[in-house]
Amino acid sequence: MKSRHVKYCVVSVCLASAVVIVCLSGLDRIYPLNLKTKTCSTLITAKDGTPLRAFADKNGVWRYPTDLTDVSPLYLQALLTYEDRWFYSHPGVNPFAFIRACFQNIAAGKIVSGGSTLTMQVARLLHPNQRTLAGKILQMLRAFQLEIHLTKDQIMTLYLNLAPFGSNIEGVQTACFSWLGKQAMELSCAEAALLAVLPQAPSFYRPDRHPERARKARDKVLDRMAFFKVWTNEQVRAAKKEPVAALRFVPPMTAPLASRRLYFGTDNPSSKKTTTLDYDLQIQTEDIVRDYVAGLSDEQSAAALVVNYKTLEVQAYVGSADFFSTKRKGHVDMVRAIRSPGSTLKPFLYGLAMDEGLIHSHSLLLDTPRFQKEYEPGNFSKGFSGPVTVARALRLSLNVPAVQVLEAYGPQKFYDRLINAGARIKLSGKPNLSIILGGAGTNLESLVTLYTGLARDGITGKPKLLKQDADQDADQERYLMSPGAAWIISKILAQPMPGFEGINRLSGHIPMAWKTGTSYGFRDAWALGIMGDYVAGVWVGRPDGSPCPGQYGAVTAIPLLRRIFESLPLTDFIKKPPSSVQPIKICWPLGSAKTRTITNCFVQHDAWILDNQIPLTLNSATRGFDPLLKTFWIDENGNRAQPSCGGIKKIRIGVWPQGAEPWLPPSWRRNKLIAPPSQKCPDLASFPGNPVQITSVFNNSILTRPPGQATPPSIPITALGGQGKYYWFLNKKLVAVINPGSAGVLPMPLPGTYQLSVADEAGSFDVIDFEVISMD
């Protein structure tokens, strides 16, 4: 008899199980389980998980994606103890809890308990139904479905993401940031208890509106935790003393443009994106930029990008000064906007030219007017400096020397190298000489990418904004220049600039290598810098491209860059020169090494060279310069004669480039260094044609300025010889352009000493000095 009962029970259980399986199989076909009825918001977070910006789902619900590992164990303990102690044991429905709820409802004469497990609550959240018996049965069947298809941890994760917490807030992580201002992993016992009970009646217990109700509900959970000895009495007593404090929900809005970039730049917008941004540094940089532009016009904005060049992680990304400002056009991301780079590309030209063997750190360049050339730029200062070193030309950001070097290196090759190094460069046509002075388009991100190459021994790296890119070590490294060239350029940029000596060091000892740029018409002000472990860049201007007269890189952008560097956790270190870099003494004008026997050494410099190679002064005729080392035959009287003449000897003389003549002492000029032609056997082949010569004023003349005249007297300016037009300079500043055969006049300047020079279109110069005195 007993065995018959056992057999009957076994058969009954099997039949019941078969019925349940058949029902669930039919339910899967008729009412398939849809886990995608609700999508998460897109959450953009800082590297530490702090929300930067969130994008609500299509229904306007804020639901941050959450995993079990994101949640404090205290919350899970409170949730399971209060809602479903047997969650990890039952098959989705707890029959004992359901029967208990039935008796409680009968006793109360109304529904006071639903007996729902967490699985059943997830089923209701995924597939809402009416609070009827039929609805409860369907909910139970859905719970069985969930248990068949998912693990317990997966079901718990669904609850953590879908549980309602008041207003349009769903999910425990969203609730933590919205009501408590912290991550779900950082909850206290009191906060965990509050969040465990809040989904039961989120509007009724909403802590910002009904703090007393929320406190009573929380304490009920705490009592339960003590009753089941999950938490100690001491923990519960301490938790009850905590006040219920809630923040007003405000969606996060930090790094709004970086977040927008990631949101629209992904194929899966409903997901969590963890950036490399340092939350504290991001907030700090945003405040610095916002405060800085407050002193500018209402239409101006600014952008900043800070990258740790060792890891290539973006630490701060400020696309505009004020995202919500319509006047400043804060919605425009100026980190990515294409603008004219001004002079910010010059360091890379000089570095590449060093690798090409064209120049070294102190090669002689000419900051002089360019006549009859493809491109005739001036300097920002409107004046010229004459002969300058590469280091000085770069440090002062002189335009003409940069064009001289680019002409020798090649605009197309320069453009190709920048593109290959990872920069984005836009041109309206083929690359030409104007590219070095801002005649192209690029953006702040590309400039920072290029400057990482100076900090990383000539290898650029694309800045990483997503943490997953940093974790995967997706460096995307590109070769820019040799380590030696990068070191020399960085060293030059770290040298003090006249008038801006205090910029190069912060905290008294940490050096900063920096470069500024200003686009045509004062439309863009740039500053890029390398300091400690960071490369940072800033842009200041009007997003619509309107001019900002009087505002340029060294005045407008550098102060902002300095403030940002002052806020960074900087470490000082001295980078030693690579083995390919050697110090050497060189001589001008030829550019050769200083030795005991060398002649023609008018000026010497301490230079840095690469691979023991000493590039001579750019003087090849193929580049538009006459040879600087000249060979002559001298007769017995010391005059220049033809090689066929008798009684002569051969000599070699180093001369300066013709364009440097007005800036040289008289004894260094060609008319003093080169002997006059012989009367009997003149050497005219070496100097075809007659050089330009000033005829209206003699050298060392003294001119008198009469007193009391409303209009100053004029000085006639005439010249003979040379080729083409005459370009007249007073104290090295262009004052007139006159055709051959025509005479010009120059208003007599105030009393003082002056230099008057003239150049023809072939580069021939003549220079005289004169003095103006007053008759008073």
GROMACS .gro file of N, CA and C in nm, residues 2 39 71 89 110 201 210 278 290 304 321 331 373 423 445 475 477 485 514 526 533 576 595 620 683 694 732 752 768:
model
   87
    2LYS      N    1   0.191   0.124   0.082
    2LYS     CA    2   0.280   0.240   0.092
    2LYS      C    3   0.350   0.266  -0.040
   39THR      N    4   1.470   5.002  -2.237
   39THR     CA    5   1.613   5.021  -2.260
   39THR      C    6   1.668   5.118  -2.156
   71VAL      N    7   2.689   4.765  -0.716
   71VAL     CA    8   2.599   4.791  -0.604
   71VAL      C    9   2.662   4.745  -0.473
   89SER      N   10   1.649   3.059  -0.368
   89SER     CA   11   1.604   2.921  -0.345
   89SER      C   12   1.476   2.885  -0.421
  110LYS      N   13  -0.886   4.361   0.252
  110LYS     CA   14  -0.837   4.430   0.134
  110LYS      C   15  -0.696   4.380   0.105
  201ALA      N   16   0.644   5.208  -0.292
  201ALA     CA   17   0.554   5.320  -0.317
  201ALA      C   18   0.640   5.443  -0.344
  210HIS      N   19   0.852   6.384   0.090
  210HIS     CA   20   0.791   6.326   0.211
  210HIS      C   21   0.900   6.260   0.296
  278ASP      N   22   3.918   6.257  -1.583
  278ASP     CA   23   3.931   6.268  -1.438
  278ASP      C   24   3.822   6.364  -1.391
  290ARG      N   25   3.535   7.879  -1.764
  290ARG     CA   26   3.416   7.964  -1.747
  290ARG      C   27   3.455   8.097  -1.681
  304ALA      N   28   3.939   7.374  -2.413
  304ALA     CA   29   4.063   7.323  -2.354
  304ALA      C   30   4.062   7.171  -2.362
  321ALA      N   31   3.296   7.731  -2.342
  321ALA     CA   32   3.301   7.795  -2.210
  321ALA      C   33   3.171   7.775  -2.133
  331HIS      N   34   2.700   7.539  -2.775
  331HIS     CA   35   2.674   7.407  -2.828
  331HIS      C   36   2.777   7.365  -2.931
  373LYS      N   37   5.913   8.687  -5.454
  373LYS     CA   38   5.903   8.547  -5.417
  373LYS      C   39   5.757   8.503  -5.433
  423ALA      N   40   4.737   6.402  -3.775
  423ALA     CA   41   4.667   6.530  -3.770
  423ALA      C   42   4.561   6.536  -3.879
  445GLU      N   43   4.210   6.918  -3.116
  445GLU     CA   44   4.245   6.778  -3.093
  445GLU      C   45   4.365   6.736  -3.177
  475ASP      N   46   4.701   5.243  -2.889
  475ASP     CA   47   4.777   5.367  -2.894
  475ASP      C   48   4.763   5.441  -3.028
  477GLU      N   49   4.988   5.477  -3.252
  477GLU     CA   50   5.106   5.562  -3.257
  477GLU      C   51   5.148   5.588  -3.401
  485ALA      N   52   6.531   6.529  -3.271
  485ALA     CA   53   6.466   6.651  -3.317
  485ALA      C   54   6.357   6.693  -3.219
  514TRP      N   55   5.608   7.570  -2.453
  514TRP     CA   56   5.480   7.620  -2.503
  514TRP      C   57   5.496   7.692  -2.635
  526TRP      N   58   4.554   8.064  -2.995
  526TRP     CA   59   4.591   7.929  -2.953
  526TRP      C   60   4.706   7.933  -2.853
  533ASP      N   61   5.353   6.550  -1.685
  533ASP     CA   62   5.304   6.437  -1.764
  533ASP      C   63   5.197   6.477  -1.865
  576LYS      N   64   6.679   6.379  -2.042
  576LYS     CA   65   6.814   6.390  -2.096
  576LYS      C   66   6.809   6.383  -2.248
  595THR      N   67   8.641   7.602  -3.518
  595THR     CA   68   8.769   7.535  -3.496
  595THR      C   69   8.877   7.640  -3.476
  620SER      N   70   7.199   7.734  -5.091
  620SER     CA   71   7.202   7.674  -5.224
  620SER      C   72   7.130   7.763  -5.323
  683ASP      N   73   8.792   9.172  -6.235
  683ASP     CA   74   8.708   9.050  -6.229
  683ASP      C   75   8.563   9.094  -6.222
  694ILE      N   76   7.280  10.377  -5.312
  694ILE     CA   77   7.208  10.499  -5.275
  694ILE      C   78   7.286  10.620  -5.325
  732LYS      N   79   6.519   9.972  -4.084
  732LYS     CA   80   6.480   9.834  -4.115
  732LYS      C   81   6.329   9.816  -4.131
  752GLY      N   82   6.790  11.249  -3.432
  752GLY     CA   83   6.837  11.118  -3.389
  752GLY      C   84   6.923  11.056  -3.497
  768ILE      N   85   7.324  10.306  -4.572
  768ILE     CA   86   7.400  10.423  -4.522
  768ILE      C   87   7.341  10.463  -4.387
   0.00000   0.00000   0.00000
